[in-house]
Amino acid sequence: MSVTPVYIICSPRPQVGKTLLARLLSEFLLLKNGTVTSFDINLKEPSLLDYLPRTTETADVIDTYGKMQLMDRVIVDDGVAKVIDLGYHAFDEFFKMCDEIGLMKEALRRRVAPVILFVGDTDRVSARAYEMLQQQILPNSLVVVDNEFVVRGELPPAMARGRRLALRALPVFLKTYIDRLNFSFTGYLRQEKDSSTELHQWIRRNYTTFRDLEISVMLQRS
């Protein structure tokens, strides 16, 4: 890789599918690159650490020590892609820290490429949070996740105008199936011989989307 990508999955609201997206992306990166480091900044269980304990570390941004530890691990060009599952409770504090340390400029200097994956919603809290991110994050580094599990219709116009990543909804019985702690997306692709199943196609479609996103990150920073 010409730069090291850091994917920050976030929302100011709970239960919008952040951890599902972090699981998918982490498993894709592990399959593609052979390695990934994920960080779990959550209060609620089950969390990313429960699903991917071998590649996930816990982190917090409550105090200065926790912030420094996280940034020391994240802002380093070591060729290992990072995924941060940022709990809603830490949203404001995390991006306040990013603004104070000049995350985007420091990342550029160190050949690290942060990508903010903001899970969109139609409420006022999400609208204000997205407006704040627009002022702080470069347009090419800010991606709105259009999660059909959450938004049953069109995204707000402000979010729809930016870069978007679609996460299609699955039937409830399949959603319950993938929510099991021992479920692996990559494992399912390898074990399920019928590639025409809805879940097989859903996983492959998301993996293809992540591949295209990673390519665009590399091209922007090359």
mmCIF file of C-alpha atoms in Angstrom:
data_model
loop_
_atom_site.group_PDB
_atom_site.id
_atom_site.type_symbol
_atom_site.label_atom_id
_atom_site.label_comp_id
_atom_site.label_asym_id
_atom_site.label_seq_id
_atom_site.Cartn_x
_atom_site.Cartn_y
_atom_site.Cartn_z
ATOM 1 C CA MET A 1 0.000 0.000 0.000
ATOM 2 C CA SER A 2 1.172 3.524 -0.760
ATOM 3 C CA VAL A 3 -0.600 4.789 2.389
ATOM 4 C CA THR A 4 -2.163 3.148 5.430
ATOM 5 C CA PRO A 5 -5.966 3.544 5.561
ATOM 6 C CA VAL A 6 -7.821 4.168 8.825
ATOM 7 C CA TYR A 7 -11.586 3.678 8.674
ATOM 8 C CA ILE A 8 -13.536 5.457 11.418
ATOM 9 C CA ILE A 9 -17.123 4.184 11.604
ATOM 10 C CA CYS A 10 -19.298 6.581 13.551
ATOM 11 C CA SER A 11 -22.664 8.078 14.395
ATOM 12 C CA PRO A 12 -23.947 10.213 17.275
ATOM 13 C CA ARG A 13 -26.815 7.733 17.703
ATOM 14 C CA PRO A 14 -26.950 4.144 19.010
ATOM 15 C CA GLN A 15 -28.201 1.086 17.127
ATOM 16 C CA VAL A 16 -27.616 2.317 13.585
ATOM 17 C CA GLY A 17 -25.471 -0.609 12.412
ATOM 18 C CA LYS A 18 -21.967 0.666 13.158
ATOM 19 C CA THR A 19 -20.698 -2.582 14.609
ATOM 20 C CA LEU A 20 -22.195 -4.606 11.746
ATOM 21 C CA LEU A 21 -20.351 -2.376 9.289
ATOM 22 C CA ALA A 22 -17.136 -2.630 11.336
ATOM 23 C CA ARG A 23 -17.411 -6.428 11.326
ATOM 24 C CA LEU A 24 -17.936 -6.560 7.573
ATOM 25 C CA LEU A 25 -15.087 -4.176 6.824
ATOM 26 C CA SER A 26 -12.680 -5.837 9.260
ATOM 27 C CA GLU A 27 -13.350 -9.285 7.808
ATOM 28 C CA PHE A 28 -12.932 -7.956 4.264
ATOM 29 C CA LEU A 29 -9.580 -6.347 5.084
ATOM 30 C CA LEU A 30 -8.414 -9.490 6.862
ATOM 31 C CA LEU A 31 -9.349 -11.600 3.844
ATOM 32 C CA LYS A 32 -7.773 -9.212 1.341
ATOM 33 C CA ASN A 33 -4.623 -8.171 3.169
ATOM 34 C CA GLY A 34 -4.077 -11.021 5.609
ATOM 35 C CA THR A 35 -4.106 -8.616 8.540
ATOM 36 C CA VAL A 36 -6.166 -5.830 10.113
ATOM 37 C CA THR A 37 -6.243 -4.032 13.450
ATOM 38 C CA SER A 38 -9.645 -3.014 14.769
ATOM 39 C CA PHE A 39 -10.454 -0.819 17.750
ATOM 40 C CA ASP A 40 -13.628 -1.123 19.784
ATOM 41 C CA ILE A 41 -14.799 2.075 21.488
ATOM 42 C CA ASN A 42 -18.205 1.008 22.758
ATOM 43 C CA LEU A 43 -20.203 0.634 25.950
ATOM 44 C CA LYS A 44 -22.878 -1.791 24.847
ATOM 45 C CA GLU A 45 -22.465 -5.524 24.407
ATOM 46 C CA PRO A 46 -22.155 -7.409 22.165
ATOM 47 C CA SER A 47 -19.504 -5.240 20.555
ATOM 48 C CA LEU A 48 -16.833 -5.663 17.914
ATOM 49 C CA LEU A 49 -14.494 -7.293 20.420
ATOM 50 C CA ASP A 50 -17.056 -10.038 20.999
ATOM 51 C CA TYR A 51 -17.279 -10.836 17.303
ATOM 52 C CA LEU A 52 -13.608 -10.484 16.312
ATOM 53 C CA PRO A 53 -11.506 -10.963 19.465
ATOM 54 C CA ARG A 54 -8.346 -11.976 17.586
ATOM 55 C CA THR A 55 -8.037 -8.750 15.610
ATOM 56 C CA THR A 56 -9.767 -6.250 17.920
ATOM 57 C CA GLU A 57 -8.515 -4.143 20.808
ATOM 58 C CA THR A 58 -10.532 -2.045 23.213
ATOM 59 C CA ALA A 59 -9.854 1.673 23.397
ATOM 60 C CA ASP A 60 -11.312 4.785 24.989
ATOM 61 C CA VAL A 61 -11.109 8.534 24.557
ATOM 62 C CA ILE A 62 -12.368 9.520 27.984
ATOM 63 C CA ASP A 63 -9.012 10.744 29.304
ATOM 64 C CA THR A 64 -5.769 12.067 27.851
ATOM 65 C CA TYR A 65 -3.911 8.787 28.355
ATOM 66 C CA GLY A 66 -6.527 6.807 26.441
ATOM 67 C CA LYS A 67 -6.511 9.330 23.597
ATOM 68 C CA MET A 68 -2.716 9.248 23.305
ATOM 69 C CA GLN A 69 -2.645 5.445 23.325
ATOM 70 C CA LEU A 70 -5.222 5.248 20.544
ATOM 71 C CA MET A 71 -3.572 7.871 18.347
ATOM 72 C CA ASP A 72 -0.144 6.282 18.796
ATOM 73 C CA ARG A 73 -1.570 3.049 17.376
ATOM 74 C CA VAL A 74 -3.673 4.620 14.643
ATOM 75 C CA ILE A 75 -1.553 7.383 13.124
ATOM 76 C CA VAL A 76 1.304 5.172 11.974
ATOM 77 C CA ASP A 77 2.175 4.140 8.428
ATOM 78 C CA ASP A 78 2.788 0.448 9.057
ATOM 79 C CA GLY A 79 0.818 -0.915 6.118
ATOM 80 C CA VAL A 80 -1.836 -2.451 8.385
ATOM 81 C CA ALA A 81 -5.336 -1.100 7.746
ATOM 82 C CA LYS A 82 -7.191 0.066 10.867
ATOM 83 C CA VAL A 83 -10.913 0.013 11.656
ATOM 84 C CA ILE A 84 -12.371 2.051 14.529
ATOM 85 C CA ASP A 85 -15.869 1.201 15.753
ATOM 86 C CA LEU A 86 -16.643 4.482 17.503
ATOM 87 C CA GLY A 87 -19.476 4.266 20.018
ATOM 88 C CA TYR A 88 -22.056 7.066 19.951
ATOM 89 C CA HIS A 89 -21.136 8.044 23.506
ATOM 90 C CA ALA A 90 -17.609 8.953 22.373
ATOM 91 C CA PHE A 91 -18.547 10.739 19.133
ATOM 92 C CA ASP A 92 -18.186 14.348 20.329
ATOM 93 C CA GLU A 93 -15.056 13.745 22.403
ATOM 94 C CA PHE A 94 -13.317 11.819 19.623
ATOM 95 C CA PHE A 95 -13.799 14.456 16.955
ATOM 96 C CA LYS A 96 -13.000 17.252 19.393
ATOM 97 C CA MET A 97 -9.676 15.474 19.941
ATOM 98 C CA CYS A 98 -9.172 15.065 16.185
ATOM 99 C CA ASP A 99 -9.702 18.783 15.675
ATOM 100 C CA GLU A 100 -7.351 19.725 18.522
ATOM 101 C CA ILE A 101 -4.471 17.572 17.268
ATOM 102 C CA GLY A 102 -5.069 18.366 13.605
ATOM 103 C CA LEU A 103 -5.692 14.725 12.725
ATOM 104 C CA MET A 104 -6.099 15.187 8.983
ATOM 105 C CA LYS A 105 -2.888 17.200 8.558
ATOM 106 C CA GLU A 106 -0.895 14.914 10.844
ATOM 107 C CA ALA A 107 -2.201 11.849 9.021
ATOM 108 C CA LEU A 108 -1.180 13.306 5.667
ATOM 109 C CA ARG A 109 2.314 14.010 6.996
ATOM 110 C CA ARG A 110 2.637 10.406 8.176
ATOM 111 C CA ARG A 111 1.149 8.854 5.005
ATOM 112 C CA VAL A 112 -1.995 7.702 6.771
ATOM 113 C CA ALA A 113 -5.393 8.073 5.117
ATOM 114 C CA PRO A 114 -8.346 8.503 7.510
ATOM 115 C CA VAL A 115 -11.770 7.712 6.049
ATOM 116 C CA ILE A 116 -14.812 8.733 8.090
ATOM 117 C CA LEU A 117 -17.745 6.376 7.516
ATOM 118 C CA PHE A 118 -20.688 8.300 8.960
ATOM 119 C CA VAL A 119 -23.858 6.234 9.318
ATOM 120 C CA GLY A 120 -26.600 8.593 8.173
ATOM 121 C CA ASP A 121 -30.017 9.083 9.730
ATOM 122 C CA THR A 122 -32.903 11.532 9.442
ATOM 123 C CA ASP A 123 -32.886 12.991 12.973
ATOM 124 C CA ARG A 124 -31.588 16.406 14.042
ATOM 125 C CA VAL A 125 -28.692 15.014 16.072
ATOM 126 C CA SER A 126 -27.312 13.235 13.003
ATOM 127 C CA ALA A 127 -27.829 16.332 10.858
ATOM 128 C CA ARG A 128 -25.856 18.531 13.270
ATOM 129 C CA ALA A 129 -23.114 15.920 13.604
ATOM 130 C CA TYR A 130 -22.741 15.613 9.842
ATOM 131 C CA GLU A 131 -22.551 19.389 9.462
ATOM 132 C CA MET A 132 -19.750 19.442 12.044
ATOM 133 C CA LEU A 133 -17.846 16.735 10.181
ATOM 134 C CA GLN A 134 -18.192 18.624 6.903
ATOM 135 C CA GLN A 135 -16.391 21.567 8.484
ATOM 136 C CA GLN A 136 -13.618 19.391 9.883
ATOM 137 C CA ILE A 137 -13.082 16.571 7.362
ATOM 138 C CA LEU A 138 -11.986 16.835 3.744
ATOM 139 C CA PRO A 139 -14.855 15.964 1.348
ATOM 140 C CA ASN A 140 -13.044 12.977 -0.162
ATOM 141 C CA SER A 141 -12.443 11.542 3.312
ATOM 142 C CA LEU A 142 -16.065 11.773 4.471
ATOM 143 C CA VAL A 143 -18.419 8.991 3.362
ATOM 144 C CA VAL A 144 -22.086 8.732 4.341
ATOM 145 C CA VAL A 145 -23.286 5.180 4.923
ATOM 146 C CA ASP A 146 -26.841 4.755 3.659
ATOM 147 C CA ASN A 147 -27.944 1.857 5.852
ATOM 148 C CA GLU A 148 -31.342 0.518 4.782
ATOM 149 C CA PHE A 149 -31.676 -1.089 8.222
ATOM 150 C CA VAL A 150 -31.958 2.460 9.579
ATOM 151 C CA VAL A 151 -33.185 4.818 6.843
ATOM 152 C CA ARG A 152 -36.312 3.459 5.179
ATOM 153 C CA GLY A 153 -36.286 5.978 2.371
ATOM 154 C CA GLU A 154 -34.146 8.852 1.177
ATOM 155 C CA LEU A 155 -31.242 10.337 3.089
ATOM 156 C CA PRO A 156 -31.450 14.015 4.030
ATOM 157 C CA PRO A 157 -30.376 16.155 1.039
ATOM 158 C CA ALA A 158 -27.171 17.368 2.726
ATOM 159 C CA MET A 159 -25.978 13.797 3.255
ATOM 160 C CA ALA A 160 -27.140 12.596 -0.159
ATOM 161 C CA ARG A 161 -24.921 15.135 -1.927
ATOM 162 C CA GLY A 162 -21.664 13.737 -0.547
ATOM 163 C CA ARG A 163 -19.837 10.454 -1.064
ATOM 164 C CA ARG A 164 -22.079 7.528 -0.186
ATOM 165 C CA LEU A 165 -21.782 3.847 0.625
ATOM 166 C CA ALA A 166 -24.946 1.746 0.478
ATOM 167 C CA LEU A 167 -25.646 -1.022 2.989
ATOM 168 C CA ARG A 168 -28.732 -2.900 1.899
ATOM 169 C CA ALA A 169 -31.159 -4.403 4.369
ATOM 170 C CA LEU A 170 -31.491 -8.146 4.819
ATOM 171 C CA PRO A 171 -34.662 -10.047 5.774
ATOM 172 C CA VAL A 172 -35.149 -10.267 9.537
ATOM 173 C CA PHE A 173 -34.362 -13.995 9.695
ATOM 174 C CA LEU A 174 -31.006 -13.451 7.971
ATOM 175 C CA LYS A 175 -30.242 -10.435 10.170
ATOM 176 C CA THR A 176 -30.806 -12.649 13.214
ATOM 177 C CA TYR A 177 -28.517 -15.280 11.666
ATOM 178 C CA ILE A 178 -25.562 -12.923 11.089
ATOM 179 C CA ASP A 179 -25.944 -11.381 14.554
ATOM 180 C CA ARG A 180 -24.732 -14.603 16.174
ATOM 181 C CA LEU A 181 -21.357 -14.103 17.879
ATOM 182 C CA ASN A 182 -19.809 -17.097 16.114
ATOM 183 C CA PHE A 183 -20.901 -16.005 12.629
ATOM 184 C CA SER A 184 -18.178 -15.103 10.099
ATOM 185 C CA PHE A 185 -18.945 -13.411 6.781
ATOM 186 C CA THR A 186 -15.803 -14.763 5.133
ATOM 187 C CA GLY A 187 -16.426 -18.172 6.674
ATOM 188 C CA TYR A 188 -19.890 -18.208 5.127
ATOM 189 C CA LEU A 189 -18.503 -17.379 1.670
ATOM 190 C CA ARG A 190 -16.050 -20.242 1.956
ATOM 191 C CA GLN A 191 -18.530 -22.802 3.271
ATOM 192 C CA GLU A 192 -21.669 -21.973 1.283
ATOM 193 C CA LYS A 193 -21.321 -23.574 -2.148
ATOM 194 C CA ASP A 194 -24.446 -21.933 -3.553
ATOM 195 C CA SER A 195 -23.325 -18.449 -4.571
ATOM 196 C CA SER A 196 -26.893 -17.523 -5.566
ATOM 197 C CA THR A 197 -28.158 -17.309 -1.984
ATOM 198 C CA GLU A 198 -29.266 -13.873 -0.835
ATOM 199 C CA LEU A 199 -26.743 -13.742 2.001
ATOM 200 C CA HIS A 200 -23.865 -14.867 -0.241
ATOM 201 C CA GLN A 201 -24.638 -12.135 -2.747
ATOM 202 C CA TRP A 202 -25.109 -9.545 0.020
ATOM 203 C CA ILE A 203 -21.670 -10.270 1.508
ATOM 204 C CA ARG A 204 -19.960 -10.287 -1.896
ATOM 205 C CA ARG A 205 -21.635 -7.004 -2.853
ATOM 206 C CA ASN A 206 -20.412 -5.348 0.347
ATOM 207 C CA TYR A 207 -16.907 -6.745 -0.082
ATOM 208 C CA THR A 208 -16.825 -5.359 -3.640
ATOM 209 C CA THR A 209 -17.943 -1.967 -2.315
ATOM 210 C CA PHE A 210 -15.136 -2.008 0.259
ATOM 211 C CA ARG A 211 -12.618 -2.955 -2.425
ATOM 212 C CA ASP A 212 -13.673 0.009 -4.541
ATOM 213 C CA LEU A 213 -13.519 2.301 -1.512
ATOM 214 C CA GLU A 214 -9.994 1.152 -0.672
ATOM 215 C CA ILE A 215 -8.857 1.672 -4.265
ATOM 216 C CA SER A 216 -10.241 5.208 -4.235
ATOM 217 C CA VAL A 217 -8.380 5.943 -0.982
ATOM 218 C CA MET A 218 -5.119 4.702 -2.480
ATOM 219 C CA LEU A 219 -5.608 6.742 -5.672
ATOM 220 C CA GLN A 220 -6.370 9.942 -3.763
ATOM 221 C CA ARG A 221 -3.144 9.703 -1.764
ATOM 222 C CA SER A 222 -0.851 8.304 -4.471
#
